[in-house]
Amino acid sequence: MTAIYVLINLGILHALPISKLAGSKLAAADAAQLIFGGYSSQIVTSIMLVSLLGIINASFLFTPRVMFALSRDGLFFRSGAMVNTGGTPTTALLITTVVAIMLAGVGSFDKLFAFTALLSVLVDVAAFGTIFVLRWKEPKLPRPFRARGYPLLPAIVFVGRLYS
């Protein structure tokens, strides 16, 4: 999967000059238009919009359940652990919906993207930081997942993500 991502990016970099890439709102669509012509830009844009719907759906499935787990463990509002008769974490879903509506009103896609990027960095730093904290506080705890190259590789990723 990573190889496909890198190859697509290399293809875009090869197809578009840096000046056009810098001013592009959707580089993949611009590159498709340049390479294939016709309706290729609209097709790529449509595919990306459908993909975006999938990402939004995954977020609305994932985020309330994380809040539910945090609430159940006493790390978030106690009411976040409430579920309905079908097992849906209703309070956490309501909080997620309200926050999503607030974020939709921030004004522009650029601001929303910048905010999302900041949150992504903070979550990644917290996740990689937990590896070191748990190994220091709970050295005898069984580890169902391996951190390859510990401590060097996780430290490199942690520092790299911190400075990104």
mmCIF file of C-alpha atoms in Angstrom:
data_model
loop_
_atom_site.group_PDB
_atom_site.id
_atom_site.type_symbol
_atom_site.label_atom_id
_atom_site.label_comp_id
_atom_site.label_asym_id
_atom_site.label_seq_id
_atom_site.Cartn_x
_atom_site.Cartn_y
_atom_site.Cartn_z
ATOM 1 C CA MET A 1 0.000 0.000 0.000
ATOM 2 C CA THR A 2 2.826 2.385 0.842
ATOM 3 C CA ALA A 3 4.478 1.614 -2.501
ATOM 4 C CA ILE A 4 1.277 2.562 -4.357
ATOM 5 C CA TYR A 5 1.064 5.828 -2.410
ATOM 6 C CA VAL A 6 4.691 6.687 -3.167
ATOM 7 C CA LEU A 7 4.320 5.774 -6.856
ATOM 8 C CA ILE A 8 1.198 7.947 -7.235
ATOM 9 C CA ASN A 9 2.987 10.878 -5.612
ATOM 10 C CA LEU A 10 6.036 10.373 -7.837
ATOM 11 C CA GLY A 11 3.738 10.303 -10.867
ATOM 12 C CA ILE A 12 2.088 13.563 -9.806
ATOM 13 C CA LEU A 13 5.485 15.178 -9.194
ATOM 14 C CA HIS A 14 6.658 14.011 -12.613
ATOM 15 C CA ALA A 15 3.505 15.218 -14.411
ATOM 16 C CA LEU A 16 3.112 18.642 -12.821
ATOM 17 C CA PRO A 17 5.717 21.380 -12.630
ATOM 18 C CA ILE A 18 6.328 22.652 -9.093
ATOM 19 C CA SER A 19 4.751 26.042 -9.892
ATOM 20 C CA LYS A 20 1.500 24.379 -11.011
ATOM 21 C CA LEU A 21 1.623 21.891 -8.123
ATOM 22 C CA ALA A 22 1.946 24.727 -5.601
ATOM 23 C CA GLY A 23 -1.186 26.425 -6.918
ATOM 24 C CA SER A 24 -3.226 23.248 -7.321
ATOM 25 C CA LYS A 25 -6.235 22.548 -5.111
ATOM 26 C CA LEU A 26 -6.325 18.877 -6.137
ATOM 27 C CA ALA A 27 -3.015 17.798 -7.647
ATOM 28 C CA ALA A 28 -4.174 14.293 -8.598
ATOM 29 C CA ALA A 29 -7.043 15.698 -10.673
ATOM 30 C CA ASP A 30 -4.757 18.247 -12.350
ATOM 31 C CA ALA A 31 -2.219 15.537 -13.164
ATOM 32 C CA ALA A 32 -4.953 13.280 -14.580
ATOM 33 C CA GLN A 33 -6.226 16.149 -16.728
ATOM 34 C CA LEU A 34 -2.728 16.800 -18.050
ATOM 35 C CA ILE A 35 -1.991 13.127 -18.762
ATOM 36 C CA PHE A 36 -5.357 11.775 -19.960
ATOM 37 C CA GLY A 37 -7.345 14.904 -20.913
ATOM 38 C CA GLY A 38 -11.120 14.808 -21.370
ATOM 39 C CA TYR A 39 -13.154 14.194 -18.261
ATOM 40 C CA SER A 40 -10.330 12.590 -16.278
ATOM 41 C CA SER A 41 -10.114 15.508 -13.837
ATOM 42 C CA GLN A 42 -13.813 15.178 -12.991
ATOM 43 C CA ILE A 43 -13.500 11.403 -12.646
ATOM 44 C CA VAL A 44 -10.561 11.688 -10.216
ATOM 45 C CA THR A 45 -12.390 14.392 -8.243
ATOM 46 C CA SER A 46 -15.498 12.175 -8.021
ATOM 47 C CA ILE A 47 -13.449 9.204 -6.839
ATOM 48 C CA MET A 48 -11.826 11.361 -4.169
ATOM 49 C CA LEU A 49 -15.213 12.654 -2.973
ATOM 50 C CA VAL A 50 -16.539 9.099 -2.652
ATOM 51 C CA SER A 51 -13.371 8.201 -0.743
ATOM 52 C CA LEU A 52 -13.945 11.190 1.526
ATOM 53 C CA LEU A 53 -17.421 9.881 2.360
ATOM 54 C CA GLY A 54 -15.822 6.603 3.434
ATOM 55 C CA ILE A 55 -13.360 8.452 5.674
ATOM 56 C CA ILE A 56 -16.171 10.451 7.285
ATOM 57 C CA ASN A 57 -18.144 7.243 7.846
ATOM 58 C CA ALA A 58 -15.141 5.552 9.468
ATOM 59 C CA SER A 59 -14.648 8.563 11.741
ATOM 60 C CA PHE A 60 -18.264 8.453 12.859
ATOM 61 C CA LEU A 61 -17.921 4.760 13.633
ATOM 62 C CA PHE A 62 -14.531 5.018 15.341
ATOM 63 C CA THR A 63 -14.602 8.234 17.379
ATOM 64 C CA PRO A 64 -17.682 7.548 19.566
ATOM 65 C CA ARG A 65 -16.360 4.116 20.444
ATOM 66 C CA VAL A 66 -13.015 5.553 21.519
ATOM 67 C CA MET A 67 -14.882 8.078 23.698
ATOM 68 C CA PHE A 68 -16.990 5.236 25.089
ATOM 69 C CA ALA A 69 -13.877 3.226 25.992
ATOM 70 C CA LEU A 70 -12.243 6.279 27.597
ATOM 71 C CA SER A 71 -15.413 6.974 29.593
ATOM 72 C CA ARG A 72 -15.706 3.348 30.658
ATOM 73 C CA ASP A 73 -12.122 3.500 31.946
ATOM 74 C CA GLY A 74 -12.780 6.766 33.802
ATOM 75 C CA LEU A 75 -10.680 8.922 31.471
ATOM 76 C CA PHE A 76 -13.573 10.916 29.942
ATOM 77 C CA PHE A 77 -17.034 12.056 31.031
ATOM 78 C CA ARG A 78 -18.859 9.269 32.870
ATOM 79 C CA SER A 79 -21.954 9.829 30.715
ATOM 80 C CA GLY A 80 -19.889 8.906 27.639
ATOM 81 C CA ALA A 81 -20.125 5.260 28.705
ATOM 82 C CA MET A 82 -23.918 5.194 28.310
ATOM 83 C CA VAL A 83 -25.255 2.957 25.538
ATOM 84 C CA ASN A 84 -28.763 2.431 24.187
ATOM 85 C CA THR A 85 -30.517 -0.943 24.009
ATOM 86 C CA GLY A 86 -28.787 -1.697 20.709
ATOM 87 C CA GLY A 87 -25.342 -1.083 22.228
ATOM 88 C CA THR A 88 -24.679 2.264 20.514
ATOM 89 C CA PRO A 89 -22.725 4.749 22.669
ATOM 90 C CA THR A 90 -25.376 7.470 22.346
ATOM 91 C CA THR A 91 -23.767 10.214 24.452
ATOM 92 C CA ALA A 92 -20.394 9.761 22.749
ATOM 93 C CA LEU A 93 -22.120 9.792 19.347
ATOM 94 C CA LEU A 94 -23.959 12.990 20.265
ATOM 95 C CA ILE A 95 -20.698 14.654 21.378
ATOM 96 C CA THR A 96 -19.003 13.562 18.129
ATOM 97 C CA THR A 97 -21.884 14.967 16.080
ATOM 98 C CA VAL A 98 -21.869 18.318 17.895
ATOM 99 C CA VAL A 99 -18.091 18.675 17.485
ATOM 100 C CA ALA A 100 -18.357 17.736 13.781
ATOM 101 C CA ILE A 101 -21.038 20.392 13.245
ATOM 102 C CA MET A 102 -18.872 22.975 15.023
ATOM 103 C CA LEU A 103 -15.851 22.028 12.898
ATOM 104 C CA ALA A 104 -17.935 22.265 9.722
ATOM 105 C CA GLY A 105 -18.622 25.877 10.627
ATOM 106 C CA VAL A 106 -14.968 26.948 10.937
ATOM 107 C CA GLY A 107 -15.170 28.681 7.604
ATOM 108 C CA SER A 108 -12.782 27.133 5.127
ATOM 109 C CA PHE A 109 -11.376 23.782 4.188
ATOM 110 C CA ASP A 110 -7.832 25.085 4.773
ATOM 111 C CA LYS A 111 -8.596 25.965 8.414
ATOM 112 C CA LEU A 112 -10.327 22.637 8.985
ATOM 113 C CA PHE A 113 -7.427 20.752 7.402
ATOM 114 C CA ALA A 114 -4.880 22.642 9.528
ATOM 115 C CA PHE A 115 -6.856 21.873 12.683
ATOM 116 C CA THR A 116 -7.164 18.207 11.710
ATOM 117 C CA ALA A 117 -3.435 18.021 10.966
ATOM 118 C CA LEU A 118 -2.651 19.472 14.393
ATOM 119 C CA LEU A 119 -4.909 16.926 16.097
ATOM 120 C CA SER A 120 -3.344 14.133 14.065
ATOM 121 C CA VAL A 121 0.135 15.132 15.210
ATOM 122 C CA LEU A 122 -0.998 15.352 18.842
ATOM 123 C CA VAL A 123 -2.663 11.929 18.719
ATOM 124 C CA ASP A 124 0.391 10.337 17.092
ATOM 125 C CA VAL A 125 2.771 11.918 19.625
ATOM 126 C CA ALA A 126 0.554 10.694 22.473
ATOM 127 C CA ALA A 127 0.340 7.194 20.993
ATOM 128 C CA PHE A 128 4.086 6.841 20.492
ATOM 129 C CA GLY A 129 4.752 8.436 23.862
ATOM 130 C CA THR A 130 2.660 5.763 25.581
ATOM 131 C CA ILE A 131 5.128 3.108 24.434
ATOM 132 C CA PHE A 132 7.845 4.693 26.548
ATOM 133 C CA VAL A 133 5.593 5.543 29.507
ATOM 134 C CA LEU A 134 4.113 2.036 29.724
ATOM 135 C CA ARG A 135 7.499 0.349 29.397
ATOM 136 C CA TRP A 136 8.844 2.583 32.171
ATOM 137 C CA LYS A 137 5.838 2.309 34.540
ATOM 138 C CA GLU A 138 4.884 -1.315 33.813
ATOM 139 C CA PRO A 139 8.069 -3.151 32.769
ATOM 140 C CA LYS A 140 6.664 -6.625 33.577
ATOM 141 C CA LEU A 141 3.330 -6.153 31.774
ATOM 142 C CA PRO A 142 2.795 -8.690 28.954
ATOM 143 C CA ARG A 143 3.099 -7.067 25.527
ATOM 144 C CA PRO A 144 0.657 -8.465 22.925
ATOM 145 C CA PHE A 145 2.163 -6.132 20.288
ATOM 146 C CA ARG A 146 5.855 -5.707 19.563
ATOM 147 C CA ALA A 147 7.545 -2.348 19.088
ATOM 148 C CA ARG A 148 10.199 -3.304 16.548
ATOM 149 C CA GLY A 149 13.583 -1.723 17.165
ATOM 150 C CA TYR A 150 12.587 -0.474 20.624
ATOM 151 C CA PRO A 151 13.718 2.009 21.883
ATOM 152 C CA LEU A 152 15.530 3.463 18.849
ATOM 153 C CA LEU A 153 12.894 3.182 16.081
ATOM 154 C CA PRO A 154 9.930 4.327 18.202
ATOM 155 C CA ALA A 155 12.069 7.236 19.459
ATOM 156 C CA ILE A 156 12.926 8.284 15.892
ATOM 157 C CA VAL A 157 9.255 8.152 14.878
ATOM 158 C CA PHE A 158 8.204 9.993 18.054
ATOM 159 C CA VAL A 159 10.714 12.812 17.517
ATOM 160 C CA GLY A 160 9.974 12.988 13.787
ATOM 161 C CA ARG A 161 6.239 13.265 14.388
ATOM 162 C CA LEU A 162 6.771 15.799 17.160
ATOM 163 C CA TYR A 163 8.655 18.085 14.784
ATOM 164 C CA SER A 164 6.379 17.579 11.755
#
